[in-house]
Each structure stands twice: as structure tokens, then as C-alpha cells.
Amino acid sequence: MKTDKFIKDNNRFTKARKALLEVLKNRHLTFKELHQELSKKGFTNISTLYNNLDFFLKNNLIIEINLDGIKYYDLGKDNPYHDHDSHLHMAIKDPESGETIIKEIDYPEIYDAIKSHPVFKHYHIDYIRILVSAVKDKKNP
Ligand SMILES: [Zn+2]
């Protein structure tokens, strides 16, 4: 089902759920960060967040990106805010602070190349997720 219609037709689409999608626009957040951002908007209930995340994950509106055992949440492929089949993720680690930021890189050619590979000819691809892990090159900034 297309997300626009899904949102319109679903009477369980509460303000807390809308706020959750808003907070994830153009960002990739951990559960803790999600909770912090939603708390600023007045949605402080952890079990509501947990349930809403679960609901969105099941409906493909949100996906998980697992990076070294830490889960980041991102808008899924059926979401109008975010087309997941055209960009890859790059996780950039800062070795000094230990912090990681996730960038999105538009690269539809890679997705087209994968989809047209003969090995997938007799399959329907559910999704393709590409995650590149990198550290900033100090010698070549
Ligand atoms: Zn993303």
C-alpha cells in the first residue's frame, strides 16, 4: 500500500506516530536519540515509542540499520519522504571522539546494476541495503 493512502486510511495513525516520522526526516537516529527528540515535542512515553516503532517496522515505513551492533532507524522504502532504493548509507567514524555520523549518498546506478544482474533474474528483490563504513582520511582531507 502506498504510504499517503496508508496514512489517510489508517485511523490508528496518531499524532505520536506522525511525530515519529517527522523526527526521522533526513536523519538516522538510535532509539535513545529518537526518544530525546520526541520528548522535546511532548511525546515522552517509552512504551508508546516502542509500539509505534514496531508498527512502522512491520509496515515497512521505517527500517533498521545495524551498525556495529547499534540500531539506527531510518525511513523505509514505502515512505514518501525517502526513497530507499536509490541511495546508500555511509557511516563515517571519528576515531578521536568515537562518534559516528550516517550520510546518505544518492547512487541509483548501483541499485540498477544490482537489479539487472543475471543472478537475480528469477527472483523478486525485496530490498537492497548498502552500508559503507569509513574513517576520515587524515592525510587526504
Ligand atoms: Zn537513509
mmCIF file with all atom_site columns, C-alpha atoms and ligand atoms in Angstrom:
data_model
loop_
_atom_site.group_PDB
_atom_site.id
_atom_site.type_symbol
_atom_site.label_atom_id
_atom_site.label_alt_id
_atom_site.label_comp_id
_atom_site.label_asym_id
_atom_site.label_entity_id
_atom_site.label_seq_id
_atom_site.pdbx_PDB_ins_code
_atom_site.Cartn_x
_atom_site.Cartn_y
_atom_site.Cartn_z
_atom_site.occupancy
_atom_site.B_iso_or_equiv
_atom_site.pdbx_formal_charge
_atom_site.auth_seq_id
_atom_site.auth_comp_id
_atom_site.auth_asym_id
_atom_site.auth_atom_id
_atom_site.pdbx_PDB_model_num
ATOM   1   C  CA . MET A 1 1   ? 0.000  0.000   0.000   1.00 0.00 ? 1   MET A CA 1
ATOM   2   C  CA . LYS A 1 2   ? 1.257  3.477   -0.812  1.00 0.00 ? 2   LYS A CA 1
ATOM   3   C  CA . THR A 1 3   ? 2.168  5.470   2.265   1.00 0.00 ? 3   THR A CA 1
ATOM   4   C  CA . ASP A 1 4   ? -0.016 8.528   1.536   1.00 0.00 ? 4   ASP A CA 1
ATOM   5   C  CA . LYS A 1 5   ? -3.082 6.341   1.326   1.00 0.00 ? 5   LYS A CA 1
ATOM   6   C  CA . PHE A 1 6   ? -1.891 4.296   4.249   1.00 0.00 ? 6   PHE A CA 1
ATOM   7   C  CA . ILE A 1 7   ? -1.635 7.398   6.437   1.00 0.00 ? 7   ILE A CA 1
ATOM   8   C  CA . LYS A 1 8   ? -5.009 8.720   5.285   1.00 0.00 ? 8   LYS A CA 1
ATOM   9   C  CA . ASP A 1 9   ? -6.861 5.438   5.663   1.00 0.00 ? 9   ASP A CA 1
ATOM   10  C  CA . ASN A 1 10  ? -5.353 4.366   8.919   1.00 0.00 ? 10  ASN A CA 1
ATOM   11  C  CA . ASN A 1 11  ? -7.244 5.747   11.861  1.00 0.00 ? 11  ASN A CA 1
ATOM   12  C  CA . ARG A 1 12  ? -4.561 4.367   14.133  1.00 0.00 ? 12  ARG A CA 1
ATOM   13  C  CA . PHE A 1 13  ? -2.230 6.985   12.682  1.00 0.00 ? 13  PHE A CA 1
ATOM   14  C  CA . THR A 1 14  ? -1.921 9.069   15.807  1.00 0.00 ? 14  THR A CA 1
ATOM   15  C  CA . LYS A 1 15  ? -0.100 12.340  16.426  1.00 0.00 ? 15  LYS A CA 1
ATOM   16  C  CA . ALA A 1 16  ? 2.684  10.416  18.128  1.00 0.00 ? 16  ALA A CA 1
ATOM   17  C  CA . ARG A 1 17  ? 3.160  8.311   15.003  1.00 0.00 ? 17  ARG A CA 1
ATOM   18  C  CA . LYS A 1 18  ? 3.224  11.342  12.739  1.00 0.00 ? 18  LYS A CA 1
ATOM   19  C  CA . ALA A 1 19  ? 5.760  12.988  15.058  1.00 0.00 ? 19  ALA A CA 1
ATOM   20  C  CA . LEU A 1 20  ? 7.944  9.886   14.851  1.00 0.00 ? 20  LEU A CA 1
ATOM   21  C  CA . LEU A 1 21  ? 8.094  10.080  11.039  1.00 0.00 ? 21  LEU A CA 1
ATOM   22  C  CA . GLU A 1 22  ? 8.756  13.836  11.179  1.00 0.00 ? 22  GLU A CA 1
ATOM   23  C  CA . VAL A 1 23  ? 11.677 13.376  13.539  1.00 0.00 ? 23  VAL A CA 1
ATOM   24  C  CA . LEU A 1 24  ? 13.293 10.834  11.209  1.00 0.00 ? 24  LEU A CA 1
ATOM   25  C  CA . LYS A 1 25  ? 13.191 13.045  8.105   1.00 0.00 ? 25  LYS A CA 1
ATOM   26  C  CA . ASN A 1 26  ? 16.751 13.351  6.778   1.00 0.00 ? 26  ASN A CA 1
ATOM   27  C  CA . ARG A 1 27  ? 18.180 11.749  9.889   1.00 0.00 ? 27  ARG A CA 1
ATOM   28  C  CA . HIS A 1 28  ? 19.182 8.392   11.271  1.00 0.00 ? 28  HIS A CA 1
ATOM   29  C  CA . LEU A 1 29  ? 18.638 8.082   14.988  1.00 0.00 ? 29  LEU A CA 1
ATOM   30  C  CA . THR A 1 30  ? 19.095 5.455   17.667  1.00 0.00 ? 30  THR A CA 1
ATOM   31  C  CA . PHE A 1 31  ? 16.222 4.555   19.998  1.00 0.00 ? 31  PHE A CA 1
ATOM   32  C  CA . LYS A 1 32  ? 17.665 6.820   22.675  1.00 0.00 ? 32  LYS A CA 1
ATOM   33  C  CA . GLU A 1 33  ? 18.035 9.748   20.287  1.00 0.00 ? 33  GLU A CA 1
ATOM   34  C  CA . LEU A 1 34  ? 14.524 9.182   18.966  1.00 0.00 ? 34  LEU A CA 1
ATOM   35  C  CA . HIS A 1 35  ? 13.174 9.289   22.479  1.00 0.00 ? 35  HIS A CA 1
ATOM   36  C  CA . GLN A 1 36  ? 15.083 12.510  23.225  1.00 0.00 ? 36  GLN A CA 1
ATOM   37  C  CA . GLU A 1 37  ? 13.784 14.216  20.067  1.00 0.00 ? 37  GLU A CA 1
ATOM   38  C  CA . LEU A 1 38  ? 10.190 13.098  20.651  1.00 0.00 ? 38  LEU A CA 1
ATOM   39  C  CA . SER A 1 39  ? 10.321 14.176  24.292  1.00 0.00 ? 39  SER A CA 1
ATOM   40  C  CA . LYS A 1 40  ? 11.090 17.721  23.102  1.00 0.00 ? 40  LYS A CA 1
ATOM   41  C  CA . LYS A 1 41  ? 7.790  17.575  21.200  1.00 0.00 ? 41  LYS A CA 1
ATOM   42  C  CA . GLY A 1 42  ? 5.912  16.326  24.249  1.00 0.00 ? 42  GLY A CA 1
ATOM   43  C  CA . PHE A 1 43  ? 5.864  12.600  23.415  1.00 0.00 ? 43  PHE A CA 1
ATOM   44  C  CA . THR A 1 44  ? 7.676  11.119  26.369  1.00 0.00 ? 44  THR A CA 1
ATOM   45  C  CA . ASN A 1 45  ? 6.158  7.655   26.710  1.00 0.00 ? 45  ASN A CA 1
ATOM   46  C  CA . ILE A 1 46  ? 8.769  4.965   26.021  1.00 0.00 ? 46  ILE A CA 1
ATOM   47  C  CA . SER A 1 47  ? 6.326  2.082   25.549  1.00 0.00 ? 47  SER A CA 1
ATOM   48  C  CA . THR A 1 48  ? 4.328  4.142   23.034  1.00 0.00 ? 48  THR A CA 1
ATOM   49  C  CA . LEU A 1 49  ? 7.529  4.798   21.105  1.00 0.00 ? 49  LEU A CA 1
ATOM   50  C  CA . TYR A 1 50  ? 8.407  1.122   21.280  1.00 0.00 ? 50  TYR A CA 1
ATOM   51  C  CA . ASN A 1 51  ? 4.966  0.102   19.978  1.00 0.00 ? 51  ASN A CA 1
ATOM   52  C  CA . ASN A 1 52  ? 4.944  2.734   17.249  1.00 0.00 ? 52  ASN A CA 1
ATOM   53  C  CA . LEU A 1 53  ? 8.390  1.719   16.024  1.00 0.00 ? 53  LEU A CA 1
ATOM   54  C  CA . ASP A 1 54  ? 7.262  -1.892  15.937  1.00 0.00 ? 54  ASP A CA 1
ATOM   55  C  CA . PHE A 1 55  ? 4.176  -0.912  13.930  1.00 0.00 ? 55  PHE A CA 1
ATOM   56  C  CA . PHE A 1 56  ? 6.225  1.061   11.387  1.00 0.00 ? 56  PHE A CA 1
ATOM   57  C  CA . LEU A 1 57  ? 8.870  -1.648  11.056  1.00 0.00 ? 57  LEU A CA 1
ATOM   58  C  CA . LYS A 1 58  ? 6.190  -4.219  10.280  1.00 0.00 ? 58  LYS A CA 1
ATOM   59  C  CA . ASN A 1 59  ? 4.670  -1.923  7.665   1.00 0.00 ? 59  ASN A CA 1
ATOM   60  C  CA . ASN A 1 60  ? 7.990  -1.008  6.006   1.00 0.00 ? 60  ASN A CA 1
ATOM   61  C  CA . LEU A 1 61  ? 7.688  2.678   6.790   1.00 0.00 ? 61  LEU A CA 1
ATOM   62  C  CA . ILE A 1 62  ? 10.759 2.525   8.970   1.00 0.00 ? 62  ILE A CA 1
ATOM   63  C  CA . ILE A 1 63  ? 13.788 0.287   8.610   1.00 0.00 ? 63  ILE A CA 1
ATOM   64  C  CA . GLU A 1 64  ? 16.657 -0.588  10.923  1.00 0.00 ? 64  GLU A CA 1
ATOM   65  C  CA . ILE A 1 65  ? 20.263 -0.037  10.004  1.00 0.00 ? 65  ILE A CA 1
ATOM   66  C  CA . ASN A 1 66  ? 22.550 -2.157  12.115  1.00 0.00 ? 66  ASN A CA 1
ATOM   67  C  CA . LEU A 1 67  ? 25.967 -0.630  12.568  1.00 0.00 ? 67  LEU A CA 1
ATOM   68  C  CA . ASP A 1 68  ? 28.419 -2.458  14.830  1.00 0.00 ? 68  ASP A CA 1
ATOM   69  C  CA . GLY A 1 69  ? 25.555 -3.692  16.966  1.00 0.00 ? 69  GLY A CA 1
ATOM   70  C  CA . ILE A 1 70  ? 23.865 -0.313  17.283  1.00 0.00 ? 70  ILE A CA 1
ATOM   71  C  CA . LYS A 1 71  ? 20.474 0.080   15.641  1.00 0.00 ? 71  LYS A CA 1
ATOM   72  C  CA . TYR A 1 72  ? 19.709 3.258   13.769  1.00 0.00 ? 72  TYR A CA 1
ATOM   73  C  CA . TYR A 1 73  ? 16.234 3.945   12.498  1.00 0.00 ? 73  TYR A CA 1
ATOM   74  C  CA . ASP A 1 74  ? 15.572 5.337   9.052   1.00 0.00 ? 74  ASP A CA 1
ATOM   75  C  CA . LEU A 1 75  ? 12.531 5.984   6.906   1.00 0.00 ? 75  LEU A CA 1
ATOM   76  C  CA . GLY A 1 76  ? 11.701 2.913   4.847   1.00 0.00 ? 76  GLY A CA 1
ATOM   77  C  CA . LYS A 1 77  ? 11.235 2.286   1.166   1.00 0.00 ? 77  LYS A CA 1
ATOM   78  C  CA . ASP A 1 78  ? 7.473  2.746   1.173   1.00 0.00 ? 78  ASP A CA 1
ATOM   79  C  CA . ASN A 1 79  ? 7.789  6.171   2.685   1.00 0.00 ? 79  ASN A CA 1
ATOM   80  C  CA . PRO A 1 80  ? 7.121  9.296   0.579   1.00 0.00 ? 80  PRO A CA 1
ATOM   81  C  CA . TYR A 1 81  ? 9.797  11.210  2.495   1.00 0.00 ? 81  TYR A CA 1
ATOM   82  C  CA . HIS A 1 82  ? 12.528 8.838   1.500   1.00 0.00 ? 82  HIS A CA 1
ATOM   83  C  CA . ASP A 1 83  ? 13.210 6.556   -1.441  1.00 0.00 ? 83  ASP A CA 1
ATOM   84  C  CA . HIS A 1 84  ? 15.342 3.773   -0.138  1.00 0.00 ? 84  HIS A CA 1
ATOM   85  C  CA . ASP A 1 85  ? 16.065 2.173   -3.472  1.00 0.00 ? 85  ASP A CA 1
ATOM   86  C  CA . SER A 1 86  ? 18.283 4.920   -4.831  1.00 0.00 ? 86  SER A CA 1
ATOM   87  C  CA . HIS A 1 87  ? 20.774 5.791   -2.147  1.00 0.00 ? 87  HIS A CA 1
ATOM   88  C  CA . LEU A 1 88  ? 23.323 4.097   0.002   1.00 0.00 ? 88  LEU A CA 1
ATOM   89  C  CA . HIS A 1 89  ? 24.427 4.854   3.523   1.00 0.00 ? 89  HIS A CA 1
ATOM   90  C  CA . MET A 1 90  ? 27.906 5.815   4.565   1.00 0.00 ? 90  MET A CA 1
ATOM   91  C  CA . ALA A 1 91  ? 28.854 5.566   8.226   1.00 0.00 ? 91  ALA A CA 1
ATOM   92  C  CA . ILE A 1 92  ? 31.741 7.881   8.998   1.00 0.00 ? 92  ILE A CA 1
ATOM   93  C  CA . LYS A 1 93  ? 33.600 7.292   12.199  1.00 0.00 ? 93  LYS A CA 1
ATOM   94  C  CA . ASP A 1 94  ? 35.650 9.874   14.006  1.00 0.00 ? 94  ASP A CA 1
ATOM   95  C  CA . PRO A 1 95  ? 38.427 7.847   15.672  1.00 0.00 ? 95  PRO A CA 1
ATOM   96  C  CA . GLU A 1 96  ? 39.096 10.579  18.243  1.00 0.00 ? 96  GLU A CA 1
ATOM   97  C  CA . SER A 1 97  ? 35.598 11.189  19.580  1.00 0.00 ? 97  SER A CA 1
ATOM   98  C  CA . GLY A 1 98  ? 34.295 7.723   18.709  1.00 0.00 ? 98  GLY A CA 1
ATOM   99  C  CA . GLU A 1 99  ? 31.253 9.377   17.167  1.00 0.00 ? 99  GLU A CA 1
ATOM   100 C  CA . THR A 1 100 ? 29.609 8.074   14.029  1.00 0.00 ? 100 THR A CA 1
ATOM   101 C  CA . ILE A 1 101 ? 27.524 10.032  11.585  1.00 0.00 ? 101 ILE A CA 1
ATOM   102 C  CA . ILE A 1 102 ? 25.460 8.472   8.830   1.00 0.00 ? 102 ILE A CA 1
ATOM   103 C  CA . LYS A 1 103 ? 25.319 10.189  5.457   1.00 0.00 ? 103 LYS A CA 1
ATOM   104 C  CA . GLU A 1 104 ? 23.116 9.323   2.527   1.00 0.00 ? 104 GLU A CA 1
ATOM   105 C  CA . ILE A 1 105 ? 24.637 9.176   -0.897  1.00 0.00 ? 105 ILE A CA 1
ATOM   106 C  CA . ASP A 1 106 ? 22.448 9.167   -3.981  1.00 0.00 ? 106 ASP A CA 1
ATOM   107 C  CA . TYR A 1 107 ? 23.625 6.439   -6.262  1.00 0.00 ? 107 TYR A CA 1
ATOM   108 C  CA . PRO A 1 108 ? 20.721 4.967   -8.255  1.00 0.00 ? 108 PRO A CA 1
ATOM   109 C  CA . GLU A 1 109 ? 23.160 3.434   -10.806 1.00 0.00 ? 109 GLU A CA 1
ATOM   110 C  CA . ILE A 1 110 ? 24.388 0.944   -8.203  1.00 0.00 ? 110 ILE A CA 1
ATOM   111 C  CA . TYR A 1 111 ? 20.847 -0.183  -7.489  1.00 0.00 ? 111 TYR A CA 1
ATOM   112 C  CA . ASP A 1 112 ? 20.106 -0.523  -11.199 1.00 0.00 ? 112 ASP A CA 1
ATOM   113 C  CA . ALA A 1 113 ? 23.306 -2.539  -11.680 1.00 0.00 ? 113 ALA A CA 1
ATOM   114 C  CA . ILE A 1 114 ? 22.378 -4.926  -8.870  1.00 0.00 ? 114 ILE A CA 1
ATOM   115 C  CA . LYS A 1 115 ? 18.776 -5.340  -10.027 1.00 0.00 ? 115 LYS A CA 1
ATOM   116 C  CA . SER A 1 116 ? 19.834 -6.094  -13.601 1.00 0.00 ? 116 SER A CA 1
ATOM   117 C  CA . HIS A 1 117 ? 22.439 -8.673  -12.591 1.00 0.00 ? 117 HIS A CA 1
ATOM   118 C  CA . PRO A 1 118 ? 21.556 -12.052 -14.167 1.00 0.00 ? 118 PRO A CA 1
ATOM   119 C  CA . VAL A 1 119 ? 21.760 -13.847 -10.820 1.00 0.00 ? 119 VAL A CA 1
ATOM   120 C  CA . PHE A 1 120 ? 18.542 -12.070 -9.725  1.00 0.00 ? 120 PHE A CA 1
ATOM   121 C  CA . LYS A 1 121 ? 16.653 -12.844 -12.904 1.00 0.00 ? 121 LYS A CA 1
ATOM   122 C  CA . HIS A 1 122 ? 14.373 -15.411 -11.273 1.00 0.00 ? 122 HIS A CA 1
ATOM   123 C  CA . TYR A 1 123 ? 13.883 -13.557 -8.015  1.00 0.00 ? 123 TYR A CA 1
ATOM   124 C  CA . HIS A 1 124 ? 11.840 -10.711 -6.776  1.00 0.00 ? 124 HIS A CA 1
ATOM   125 C  CA . ILE A 1 125 ? 14.132 -8.435  -4.761  1.00 0.00 ? 125 ILE A CA 1
ATOM   126 C  CA . ASP A 1 126 ? 12.508 -7.309  -1.538  1.00 0.00 ? 126 ASP A CA 1
ATOM   127 C  CA . TYR A 1 127 ? 15.092 -4.676  -0.801  1.00 0.00 ? 127 TYR A CA 1
ATOM   128 C  CA . ILE A 1 128 ? 18.732 -3.750  -1.255  1.00 0.00 ? 128 ILE A CA 1
ATOM   129 C  CA . ARG A 1 129 ? 20.607 -2.056  1.536   1.00 0.00 ? 129 ARG A CA 1
ATOM   130 C  CA . ILE A 1 130 ? 24.134 -0.833  1.147   1.00 0.00 ? 130 ILE A CA 1
ATOM   131 C  CA . LEU A 1 131 ? 26.160 0.405   4.074   1.00 0.00 ? 131 LEU A CA 1
ATOM   132 C  CA . VAL A 1 132 ? 29.693 1.687   3.631   1.00 0.00 ? 132 VAL A CA 1
ATOM   133 C  CA . SER A 1 133 ? 31.746 2.128   6.779   1.00 0.00 ? 133 SER A CA 1
ATOM   134 C  CA . ALA A 1 134 ? 34.578 4.654   6.591   1.00 0.00 ? 134 ALA A CA 1
ATOM   135 C  CA . VAL A 1 135 ? 37.056 6.683   8.620   1.00 0.00 ? 135 VAL A CA 1
ATOM   136 C  CA . LYS A 1 136 ? 38.117 10.152  7.539   1.00 0.00 ? 136 LYS A CA 1
ATOM   137 C  CA . ASP A 1 137 ? 41.481 10.105  5.812   1.00 0.00 ? 137 ASP A CA 1
ATOM   138 C  CA . LYS A 1 138 ? 43.724 12.440  7.816   1.00 0.00 ? 138 LYS A CA 1
ATOM   139 C  CA . LYS A 1 139 ? 46.407 12.611  5.104   1.00 0.00 ? 139 LYS A CA 1
ATOM   140 C  CA . ASN A 1 140 ? 43.871 13.422  2.437   1.00 0.00 ? 140 ASN A CA 1
ATOM   141 C  CA . PRO A 1 141 ? 41.187 15.609  3.956   1.00 0.00 ? 141 PRO A CA 1
HETATM 142 ZN ZN . ZN  B 2 .   ? 18.698 6.692   4.954   1.00 0.00 ? 1   ZN  B ZN 1
#
